[in-house]
mmCIF file of C-alpha atoms in Angstrom:
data_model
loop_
_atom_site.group_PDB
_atom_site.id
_atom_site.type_symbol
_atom_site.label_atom_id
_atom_site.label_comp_id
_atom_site.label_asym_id
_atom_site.label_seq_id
_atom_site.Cartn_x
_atom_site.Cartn_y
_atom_site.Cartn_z
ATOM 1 C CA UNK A 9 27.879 -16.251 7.210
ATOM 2 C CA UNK A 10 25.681 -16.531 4.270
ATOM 3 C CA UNK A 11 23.713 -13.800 3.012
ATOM 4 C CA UNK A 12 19.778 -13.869 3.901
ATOM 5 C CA UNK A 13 17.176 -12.342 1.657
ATOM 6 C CA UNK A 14 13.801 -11.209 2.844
ATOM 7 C CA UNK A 15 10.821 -10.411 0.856
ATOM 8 C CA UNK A 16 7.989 -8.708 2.228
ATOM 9 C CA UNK A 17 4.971 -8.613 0.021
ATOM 10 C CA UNK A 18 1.258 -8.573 0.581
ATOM 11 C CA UNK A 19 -2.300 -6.974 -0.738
ATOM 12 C CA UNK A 20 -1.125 -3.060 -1.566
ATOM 13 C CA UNK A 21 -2.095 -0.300 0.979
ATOM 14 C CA UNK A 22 -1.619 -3.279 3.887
ATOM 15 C CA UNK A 23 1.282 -0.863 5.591
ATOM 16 C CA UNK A 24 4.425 -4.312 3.724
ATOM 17 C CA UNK A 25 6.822 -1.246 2.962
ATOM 18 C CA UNK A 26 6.760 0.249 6.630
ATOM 19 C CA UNK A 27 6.677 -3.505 7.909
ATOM 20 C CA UNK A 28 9.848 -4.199 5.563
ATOM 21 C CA UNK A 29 11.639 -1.095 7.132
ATOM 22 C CA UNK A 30 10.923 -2.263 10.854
ATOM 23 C CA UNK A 31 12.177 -5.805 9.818
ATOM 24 C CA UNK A 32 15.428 -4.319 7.934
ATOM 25 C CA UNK A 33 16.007 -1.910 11.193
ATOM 26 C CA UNK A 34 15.860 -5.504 13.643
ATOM 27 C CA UNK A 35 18.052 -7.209 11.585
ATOM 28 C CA UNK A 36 20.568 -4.258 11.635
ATOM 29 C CA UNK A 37 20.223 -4.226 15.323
ATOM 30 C CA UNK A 38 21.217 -7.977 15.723
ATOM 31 C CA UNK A 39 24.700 -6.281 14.432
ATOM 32 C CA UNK A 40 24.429 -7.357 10.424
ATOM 33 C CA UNK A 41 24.958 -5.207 7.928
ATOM 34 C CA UNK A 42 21.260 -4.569 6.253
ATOM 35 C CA UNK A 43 20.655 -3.041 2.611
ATOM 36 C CA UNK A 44 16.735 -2.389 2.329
ATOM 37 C CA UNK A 45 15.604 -2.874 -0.948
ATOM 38 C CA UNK A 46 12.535 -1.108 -2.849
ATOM 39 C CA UNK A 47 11.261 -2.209 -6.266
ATOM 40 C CA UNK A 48 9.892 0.098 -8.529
ATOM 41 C CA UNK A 49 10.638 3.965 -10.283
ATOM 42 C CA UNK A 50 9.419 6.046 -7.180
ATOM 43 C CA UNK A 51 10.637 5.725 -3.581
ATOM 44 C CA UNK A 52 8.076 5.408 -0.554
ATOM 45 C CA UNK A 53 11.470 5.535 2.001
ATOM 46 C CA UNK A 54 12.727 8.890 0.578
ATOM 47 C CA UNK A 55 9.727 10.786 1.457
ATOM 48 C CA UNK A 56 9.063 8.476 4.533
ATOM 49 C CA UNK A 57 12.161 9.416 6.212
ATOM 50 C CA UNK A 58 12.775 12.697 4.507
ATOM 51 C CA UNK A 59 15.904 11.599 2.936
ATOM 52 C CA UNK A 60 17.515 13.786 0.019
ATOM 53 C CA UNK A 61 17.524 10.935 -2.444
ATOM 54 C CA UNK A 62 17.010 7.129 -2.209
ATOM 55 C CA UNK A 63 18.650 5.839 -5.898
ATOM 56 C CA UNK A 64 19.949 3.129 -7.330
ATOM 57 C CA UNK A 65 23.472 2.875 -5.398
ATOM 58 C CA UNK A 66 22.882 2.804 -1.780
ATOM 59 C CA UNK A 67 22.594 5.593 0.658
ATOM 60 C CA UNK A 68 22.513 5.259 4.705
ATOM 61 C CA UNK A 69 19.630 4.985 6.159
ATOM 62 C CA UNK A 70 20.480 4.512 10.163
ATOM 63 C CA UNK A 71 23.727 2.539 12.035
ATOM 64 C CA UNK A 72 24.132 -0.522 9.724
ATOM 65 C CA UNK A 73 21.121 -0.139 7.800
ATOM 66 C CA UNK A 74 21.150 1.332 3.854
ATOM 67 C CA UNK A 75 18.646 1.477 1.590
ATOM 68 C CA UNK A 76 18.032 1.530 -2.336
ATOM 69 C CA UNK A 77 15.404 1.936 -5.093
ATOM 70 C CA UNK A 78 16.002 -0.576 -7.721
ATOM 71 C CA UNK A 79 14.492 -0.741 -11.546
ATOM 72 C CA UNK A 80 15.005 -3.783 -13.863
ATOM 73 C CA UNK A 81 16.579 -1.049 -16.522
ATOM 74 C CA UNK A 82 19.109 -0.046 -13.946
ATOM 75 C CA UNK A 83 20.118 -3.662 -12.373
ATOM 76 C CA UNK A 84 20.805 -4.817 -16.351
ATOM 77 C CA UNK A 85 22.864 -1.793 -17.290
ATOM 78 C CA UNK A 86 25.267 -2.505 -14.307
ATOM 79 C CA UNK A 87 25.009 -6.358 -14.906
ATOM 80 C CA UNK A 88 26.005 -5.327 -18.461
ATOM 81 C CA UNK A 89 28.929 -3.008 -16.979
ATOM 82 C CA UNK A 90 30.015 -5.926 -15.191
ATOM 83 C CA UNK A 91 30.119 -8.230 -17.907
ATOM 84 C CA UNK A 92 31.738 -6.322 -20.270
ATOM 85 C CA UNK A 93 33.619 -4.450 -18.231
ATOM 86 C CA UNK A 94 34.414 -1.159 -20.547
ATOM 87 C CA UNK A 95 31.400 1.539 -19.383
ATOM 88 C CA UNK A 96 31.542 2.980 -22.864
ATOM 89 C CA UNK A 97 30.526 -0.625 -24.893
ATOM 90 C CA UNK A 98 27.676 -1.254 -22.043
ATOM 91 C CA UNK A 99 26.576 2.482 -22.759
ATOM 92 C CA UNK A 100 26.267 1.753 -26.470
ATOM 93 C CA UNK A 101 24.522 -1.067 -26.004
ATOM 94 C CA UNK A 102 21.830 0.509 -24.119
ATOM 95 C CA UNK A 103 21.514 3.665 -26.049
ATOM 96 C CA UNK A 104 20.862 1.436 -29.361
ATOM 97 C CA UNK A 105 17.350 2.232 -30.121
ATOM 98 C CA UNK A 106 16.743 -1.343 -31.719
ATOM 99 C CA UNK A 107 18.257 -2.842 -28.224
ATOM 100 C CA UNK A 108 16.003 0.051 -26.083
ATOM 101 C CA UNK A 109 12.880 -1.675 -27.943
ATOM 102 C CA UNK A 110 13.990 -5.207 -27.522
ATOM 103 C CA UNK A 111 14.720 -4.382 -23.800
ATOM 104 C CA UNK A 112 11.553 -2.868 -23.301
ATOM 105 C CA UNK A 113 9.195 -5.948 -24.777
ATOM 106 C CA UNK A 114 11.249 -8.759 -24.161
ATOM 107 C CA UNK A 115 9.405 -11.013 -21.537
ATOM 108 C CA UNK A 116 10.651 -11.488 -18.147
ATOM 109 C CA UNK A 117 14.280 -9.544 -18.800
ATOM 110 C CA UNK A 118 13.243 -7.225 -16.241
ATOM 111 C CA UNK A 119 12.175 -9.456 -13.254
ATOM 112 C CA UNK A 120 15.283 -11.839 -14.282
ATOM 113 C CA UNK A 121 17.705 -8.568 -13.818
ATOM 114 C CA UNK A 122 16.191 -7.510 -10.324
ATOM 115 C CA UNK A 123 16.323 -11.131 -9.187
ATOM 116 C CA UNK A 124 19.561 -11.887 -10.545
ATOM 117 C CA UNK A 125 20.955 -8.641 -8.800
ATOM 118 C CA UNK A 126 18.609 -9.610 -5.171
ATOM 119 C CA UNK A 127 20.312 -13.002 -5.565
ATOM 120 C CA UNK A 128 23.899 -12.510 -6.502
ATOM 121 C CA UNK A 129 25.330 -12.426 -3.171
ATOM 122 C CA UNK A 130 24.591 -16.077 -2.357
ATOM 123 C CA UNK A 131 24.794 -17.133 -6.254
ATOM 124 C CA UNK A 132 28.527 -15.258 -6.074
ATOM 125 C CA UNK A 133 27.694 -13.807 -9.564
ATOM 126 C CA UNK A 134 27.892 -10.435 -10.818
ATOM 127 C CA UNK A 135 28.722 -6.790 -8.617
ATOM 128 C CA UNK A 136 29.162 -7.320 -5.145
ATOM 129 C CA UNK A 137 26.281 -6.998 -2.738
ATOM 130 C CA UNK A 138 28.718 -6.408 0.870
ATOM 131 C CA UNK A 139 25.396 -6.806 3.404
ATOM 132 C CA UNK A 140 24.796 -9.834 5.468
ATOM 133 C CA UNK A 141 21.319 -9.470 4.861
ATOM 134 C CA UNK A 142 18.778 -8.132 2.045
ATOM 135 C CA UNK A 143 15.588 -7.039 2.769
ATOM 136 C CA UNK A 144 13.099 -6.863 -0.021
ATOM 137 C CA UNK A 145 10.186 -3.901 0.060
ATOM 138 C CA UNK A 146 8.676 -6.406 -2.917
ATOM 139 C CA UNK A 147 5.833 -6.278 -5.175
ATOM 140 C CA UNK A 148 2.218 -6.603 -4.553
ATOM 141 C CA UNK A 149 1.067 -9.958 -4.393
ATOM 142 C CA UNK A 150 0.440 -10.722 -7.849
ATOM 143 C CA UNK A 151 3.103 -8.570 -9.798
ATOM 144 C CA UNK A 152 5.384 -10.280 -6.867
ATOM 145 C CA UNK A 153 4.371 -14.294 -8.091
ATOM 146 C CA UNK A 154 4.973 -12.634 -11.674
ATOM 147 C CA UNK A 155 8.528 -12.159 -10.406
ATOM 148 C CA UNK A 156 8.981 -15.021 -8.790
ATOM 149 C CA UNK A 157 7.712 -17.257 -12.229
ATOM 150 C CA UNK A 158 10.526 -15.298 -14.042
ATOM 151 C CA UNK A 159 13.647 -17.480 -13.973
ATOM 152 C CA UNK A 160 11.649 -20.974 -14.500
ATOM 153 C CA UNK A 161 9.703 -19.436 -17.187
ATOM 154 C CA UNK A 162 13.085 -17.883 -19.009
ATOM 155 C CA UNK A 163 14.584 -21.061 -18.315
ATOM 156 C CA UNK A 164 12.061 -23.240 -20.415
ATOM 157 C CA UNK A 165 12.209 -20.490 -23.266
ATOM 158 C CA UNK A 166 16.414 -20.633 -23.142
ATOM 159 C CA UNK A 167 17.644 -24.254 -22.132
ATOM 160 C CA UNK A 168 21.175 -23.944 -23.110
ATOM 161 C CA UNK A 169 24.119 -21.745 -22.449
ATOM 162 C CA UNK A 170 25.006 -18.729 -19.860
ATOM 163 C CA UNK A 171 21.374 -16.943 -19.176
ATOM 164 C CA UNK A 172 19.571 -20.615 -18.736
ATOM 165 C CA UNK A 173 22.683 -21.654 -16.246
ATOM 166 C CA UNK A 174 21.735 -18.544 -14.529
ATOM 167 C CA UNK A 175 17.693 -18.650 -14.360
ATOM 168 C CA UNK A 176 18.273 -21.996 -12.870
ATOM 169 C CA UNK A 177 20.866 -20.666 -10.419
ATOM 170 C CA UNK A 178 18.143 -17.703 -9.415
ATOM 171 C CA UNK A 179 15.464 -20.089 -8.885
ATOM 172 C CA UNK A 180 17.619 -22.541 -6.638
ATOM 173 C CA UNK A 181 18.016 -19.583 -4.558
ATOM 174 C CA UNK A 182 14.595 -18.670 -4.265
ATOM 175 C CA UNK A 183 13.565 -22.033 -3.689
ATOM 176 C CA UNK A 184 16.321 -22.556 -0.538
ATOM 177 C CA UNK A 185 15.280 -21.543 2.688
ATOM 178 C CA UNK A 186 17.938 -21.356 4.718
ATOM 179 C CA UNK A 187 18.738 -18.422 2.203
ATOM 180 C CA UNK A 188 15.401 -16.829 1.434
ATOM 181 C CA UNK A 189 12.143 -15.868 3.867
ATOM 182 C CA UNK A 190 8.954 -14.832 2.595
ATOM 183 C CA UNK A 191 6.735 -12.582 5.122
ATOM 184 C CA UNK A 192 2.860 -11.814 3.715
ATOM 185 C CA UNK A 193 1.617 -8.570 5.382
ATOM 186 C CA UNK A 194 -2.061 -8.714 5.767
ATOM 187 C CA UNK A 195 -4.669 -6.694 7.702
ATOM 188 C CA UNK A 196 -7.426 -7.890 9.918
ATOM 189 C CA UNK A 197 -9.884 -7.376 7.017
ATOM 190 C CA UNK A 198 -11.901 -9.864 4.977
ATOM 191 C CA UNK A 199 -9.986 -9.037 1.357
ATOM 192 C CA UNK A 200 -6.928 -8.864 2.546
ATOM 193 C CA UNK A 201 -6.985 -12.008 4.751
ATOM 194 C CA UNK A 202 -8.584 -13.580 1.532
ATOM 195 C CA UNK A 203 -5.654 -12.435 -0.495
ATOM 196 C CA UNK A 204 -2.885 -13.685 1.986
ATOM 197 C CA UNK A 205 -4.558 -16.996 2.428
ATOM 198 C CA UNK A 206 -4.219 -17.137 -1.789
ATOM 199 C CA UNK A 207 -0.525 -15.608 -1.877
ATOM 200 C CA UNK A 208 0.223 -18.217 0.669
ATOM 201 C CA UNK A 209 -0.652 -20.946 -1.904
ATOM 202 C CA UNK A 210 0.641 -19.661 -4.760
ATOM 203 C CA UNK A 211 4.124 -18.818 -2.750
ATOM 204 C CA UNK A 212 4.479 -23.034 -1.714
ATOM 205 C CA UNK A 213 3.806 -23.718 -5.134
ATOM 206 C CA UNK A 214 6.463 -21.580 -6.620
ATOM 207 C CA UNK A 215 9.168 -21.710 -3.903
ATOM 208 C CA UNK A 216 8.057 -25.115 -1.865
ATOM 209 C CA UNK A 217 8.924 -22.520 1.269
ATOM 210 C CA UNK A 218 6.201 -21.469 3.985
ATOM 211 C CA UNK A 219 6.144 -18.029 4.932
ATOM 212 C CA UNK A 220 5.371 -16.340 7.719
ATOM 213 C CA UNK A 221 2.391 -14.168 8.223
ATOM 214 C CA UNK A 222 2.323 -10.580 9.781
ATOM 215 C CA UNK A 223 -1.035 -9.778 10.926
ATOM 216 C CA UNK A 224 -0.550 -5.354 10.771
ATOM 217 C CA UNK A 225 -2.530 -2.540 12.491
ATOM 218 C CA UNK A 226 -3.944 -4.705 15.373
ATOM 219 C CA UNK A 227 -5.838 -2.929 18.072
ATOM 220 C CA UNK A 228 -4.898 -4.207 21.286
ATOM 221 C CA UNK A 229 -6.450 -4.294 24.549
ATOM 222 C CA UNK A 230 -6.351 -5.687 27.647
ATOM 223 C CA UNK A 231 -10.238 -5.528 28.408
ATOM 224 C CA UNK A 232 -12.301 -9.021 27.201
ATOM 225 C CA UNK A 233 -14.757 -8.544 24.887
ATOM 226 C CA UNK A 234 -17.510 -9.589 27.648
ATOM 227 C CA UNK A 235 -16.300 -6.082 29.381
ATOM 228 C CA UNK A 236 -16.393 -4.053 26.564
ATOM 229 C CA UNK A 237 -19.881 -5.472 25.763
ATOM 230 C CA UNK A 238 -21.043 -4.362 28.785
ATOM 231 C CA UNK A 239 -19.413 -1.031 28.495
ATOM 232 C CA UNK A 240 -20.976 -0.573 25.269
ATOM 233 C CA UNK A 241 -24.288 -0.459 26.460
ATOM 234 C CA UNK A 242 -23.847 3.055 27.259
ATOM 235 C CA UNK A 243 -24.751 5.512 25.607
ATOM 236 C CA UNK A 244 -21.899 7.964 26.501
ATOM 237 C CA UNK A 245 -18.582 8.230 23.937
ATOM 238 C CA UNK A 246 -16.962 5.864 26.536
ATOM 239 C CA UNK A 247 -19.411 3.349 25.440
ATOM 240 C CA UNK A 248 -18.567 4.420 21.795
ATOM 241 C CA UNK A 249 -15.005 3.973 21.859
ATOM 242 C CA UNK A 250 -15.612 0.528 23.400
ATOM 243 C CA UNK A 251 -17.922 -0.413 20.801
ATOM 244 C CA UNK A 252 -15.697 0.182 18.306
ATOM 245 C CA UNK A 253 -12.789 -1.518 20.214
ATOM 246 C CA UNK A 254 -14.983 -4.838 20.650
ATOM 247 C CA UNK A 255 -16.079 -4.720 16.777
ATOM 248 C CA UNK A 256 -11.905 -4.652 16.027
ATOM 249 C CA UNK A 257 -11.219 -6.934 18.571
ATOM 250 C CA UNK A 258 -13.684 -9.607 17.182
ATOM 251 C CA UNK A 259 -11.852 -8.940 14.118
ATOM 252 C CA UNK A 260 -8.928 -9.175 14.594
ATOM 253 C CA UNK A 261 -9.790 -12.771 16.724
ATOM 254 C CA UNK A 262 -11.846 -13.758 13.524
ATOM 255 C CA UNK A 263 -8.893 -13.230 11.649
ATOM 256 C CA UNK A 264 -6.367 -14.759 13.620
ATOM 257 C CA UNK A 265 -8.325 -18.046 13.740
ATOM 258 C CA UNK A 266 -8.624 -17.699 10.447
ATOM 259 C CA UNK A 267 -4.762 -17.331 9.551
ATOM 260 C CA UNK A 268 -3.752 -19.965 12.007
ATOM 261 C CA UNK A 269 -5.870 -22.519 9.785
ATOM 262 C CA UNK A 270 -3.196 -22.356 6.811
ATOM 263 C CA UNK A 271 0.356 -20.519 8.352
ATOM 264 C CA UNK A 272 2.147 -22.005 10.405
ATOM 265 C CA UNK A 273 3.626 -18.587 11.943
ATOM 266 C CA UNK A 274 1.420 -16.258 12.569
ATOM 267 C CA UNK A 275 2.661 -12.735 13.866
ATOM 268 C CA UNK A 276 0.014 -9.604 15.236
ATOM 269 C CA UNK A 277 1.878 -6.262 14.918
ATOM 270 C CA UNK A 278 0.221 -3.230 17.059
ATOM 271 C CA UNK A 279 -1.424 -0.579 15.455
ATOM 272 C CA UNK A 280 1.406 2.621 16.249
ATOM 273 C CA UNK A 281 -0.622 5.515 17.566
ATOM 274 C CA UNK A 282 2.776 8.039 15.938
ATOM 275 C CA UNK A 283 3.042 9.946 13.155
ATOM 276 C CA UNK A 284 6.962 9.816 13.734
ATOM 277 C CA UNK A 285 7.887 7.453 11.287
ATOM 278 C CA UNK A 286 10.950 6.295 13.636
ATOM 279 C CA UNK A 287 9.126 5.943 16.245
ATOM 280 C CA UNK A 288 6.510 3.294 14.571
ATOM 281 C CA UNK A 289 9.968 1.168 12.956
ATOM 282 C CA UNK A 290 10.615 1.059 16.596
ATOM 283 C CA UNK A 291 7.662 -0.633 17.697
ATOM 284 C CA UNK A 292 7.172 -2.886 14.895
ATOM 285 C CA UNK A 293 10.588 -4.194 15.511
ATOM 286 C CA UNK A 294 9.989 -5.074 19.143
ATOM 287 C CA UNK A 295 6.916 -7.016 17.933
ATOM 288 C CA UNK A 296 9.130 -9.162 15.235
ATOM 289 C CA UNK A 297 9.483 -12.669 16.079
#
C-alpha cells in the first residue's frame, strides 16, 4: 500500500494540533502504522500527553501510533548523513560557520528539507519513513502556503541537476491526491471561517487538490432554535444557558451554510466537555469522516 500524508492546518488557536492527533489516532485504529508529525522547535504533544520527550526520531505515542517534532535544521543534517553516508563529513559540514550562515539565510532550504523528508516515503528517496501513513500537525495557514510554494519556487531558481530533479519530485507529490489530503480546521467564528474560505483558495491553486473542512468546537443540541427561543424568554439561568446555546447554534448554522458554499466536504466536530486529553482524541475520532 502506498504511503498517505495528511496535513492539517488552519487559522492558529483553532484546536488543528488536537484535531491532527484525533485523525492520526483513527488512522492507527484502521490497523496502519501512523507517525504524527509536528513542525516547529517546541512540542504541543509532549506536554499534551505528558510524554518525557517528543524529538526528532520517533517515540510511541499509543498501539500503532508514534509521534515526532521535526525542524528544517534537523531533517537536512540527516538528509546530509544519508547522502554522504560517513557521520563525521556531514558533522563538518554543518559545524562550518560559513555553511551555518548560508544554511540559515538561504531561501526555502528549510521548507524543501521538511518536505523532502514528509515526502520521501512515496518519492522512495532518502532515510526510510516505515509508517503507512503520515500525519502532518502543519503550519498556520500562511507560513503553511509558504511551505507548500517551496519546491516550485527552488525549482525555478535551480533548473538543472539533483536538487531541481528533487523539488519537482516534492511538488508532484504534493500535487497527487491519491497520496496527499489537506484538512483546514476552522471554528464557527467570522475570522476564522474568513480565513479557511481564503486557505481553501490558495490550497487549489498550489496543489489543484480540494480539501476537506473540519468545522471544531461545535455545540450541539438536540433542542430547535424555536425551543430555545422560547426558553430564553426567561429570566431564570435556564433561560441563560439557552440563550447562549441558541446564539452558538445560529452560529454554528451561519457557518455551516457558509462553508458548504465553497468545500465540498464539510465535517462539524463536537465541542469535548474533558480536560482528559485522551478522552477528547477519542471523540474527535468517532466524529472523522
Amino acid at each position: 500500500m502506498d504511503q498517505e500524508i495528511h496535513f492539517v492546518t488552519g487559522k492558529g488557536g483553532v484546536g488543528k494540533s488536537v484535531v491532527a492527533a484525533a485523525l492520526a489516532f483513527k488512522m492507527s485504529q484502521k490497523g496502519q502504522r501512523v507517525l504524527l508529525v509536528e513542525l516547529g522547535d517546541q512540542s504541543f504533544y509532549k506536554d499534551y500527553f505528558r510524554l518525557p520527550r517528543v524529538g526528532f526520531a520517533p517515540v510511541s505515542l499509543a498501539g500503532n501510533l508514534d509521534v515526532a517534532l521535526w525542524t528544517g535544521a534537523e531533517c537536512l543534517r540527516e538528509y546530509a548523513h544519508h547522502l554522504l553516508k560517513v557521520e563525521r563529513l556531514a558533522n563538518l559540514f554543518f559545524e562550518n560557520p560559513v555553511m551555518r550562515t548560508f544554511l540559515n539565510i538561504a531561501p526555502a532550504l528549510s521548507e524543501l528539507a521538511i518536505l523532502g523528508k514528509i515526502t520521501s516515503g512515496p518519492r522512495k528517496h532518502g532515510p526510510a519513513l516505515p509508517y503507512d501513513c503520515v500525519v502532518v500537525d502543519a503550519y498556520a495557514t500562511g507560513h503553511f502556503l509558504a511551505l507548500l510554494d517551496a519546491p516550485s519556487g527552488m525549482g525555478q531558481v535551480v533548473q538543472f541537476g539533483p536538487m531541481a530533479e528533487q523539488s519537482r519530485s516534492i511538488v508532484a507529490v504534493t500535487n497527487d491526491p491519491g497520496i496527499c489530503r489537506y484538512h483546514v480546521v476552522t471554528l464557527p467564528e467570522d475570522l476564522p471561517i474568513k480565513e479557511s474560505l481564503e486557505l481553501r483558495q490558495g490550497l487549489i491553486a498550489k496543489t489543484g487538490i480540494e480539501p476537506a473542512v473540519l468545522l471544531n468546537k461545535v455545540l450541539k443540541t438536540d433542542i430547535s432554535l424555536e425551543e430555545l427561543q422560547k426558553i430564553s424568554e426567561g429570566l431564570d439561568d435556564e433561560a441563560q444557558f439557552a440563550g447562549y446555546l441558541k446564539f452558538q447554534t445560529a452560529k454554528k448554522e451561519e457557518a455551516y451554510r457558509t462553508l458548504s458554499n465553497e468545500y465540498q466536504v464539510v465535517t462539524e466536530l463536537p465541542f469535548v466537555f474533558s480536560m482528559d486529553p485522551w478522552e477528547i482524541i477519542k471523540e474527535l475520532q468517532g466524529a472523522l469522516p
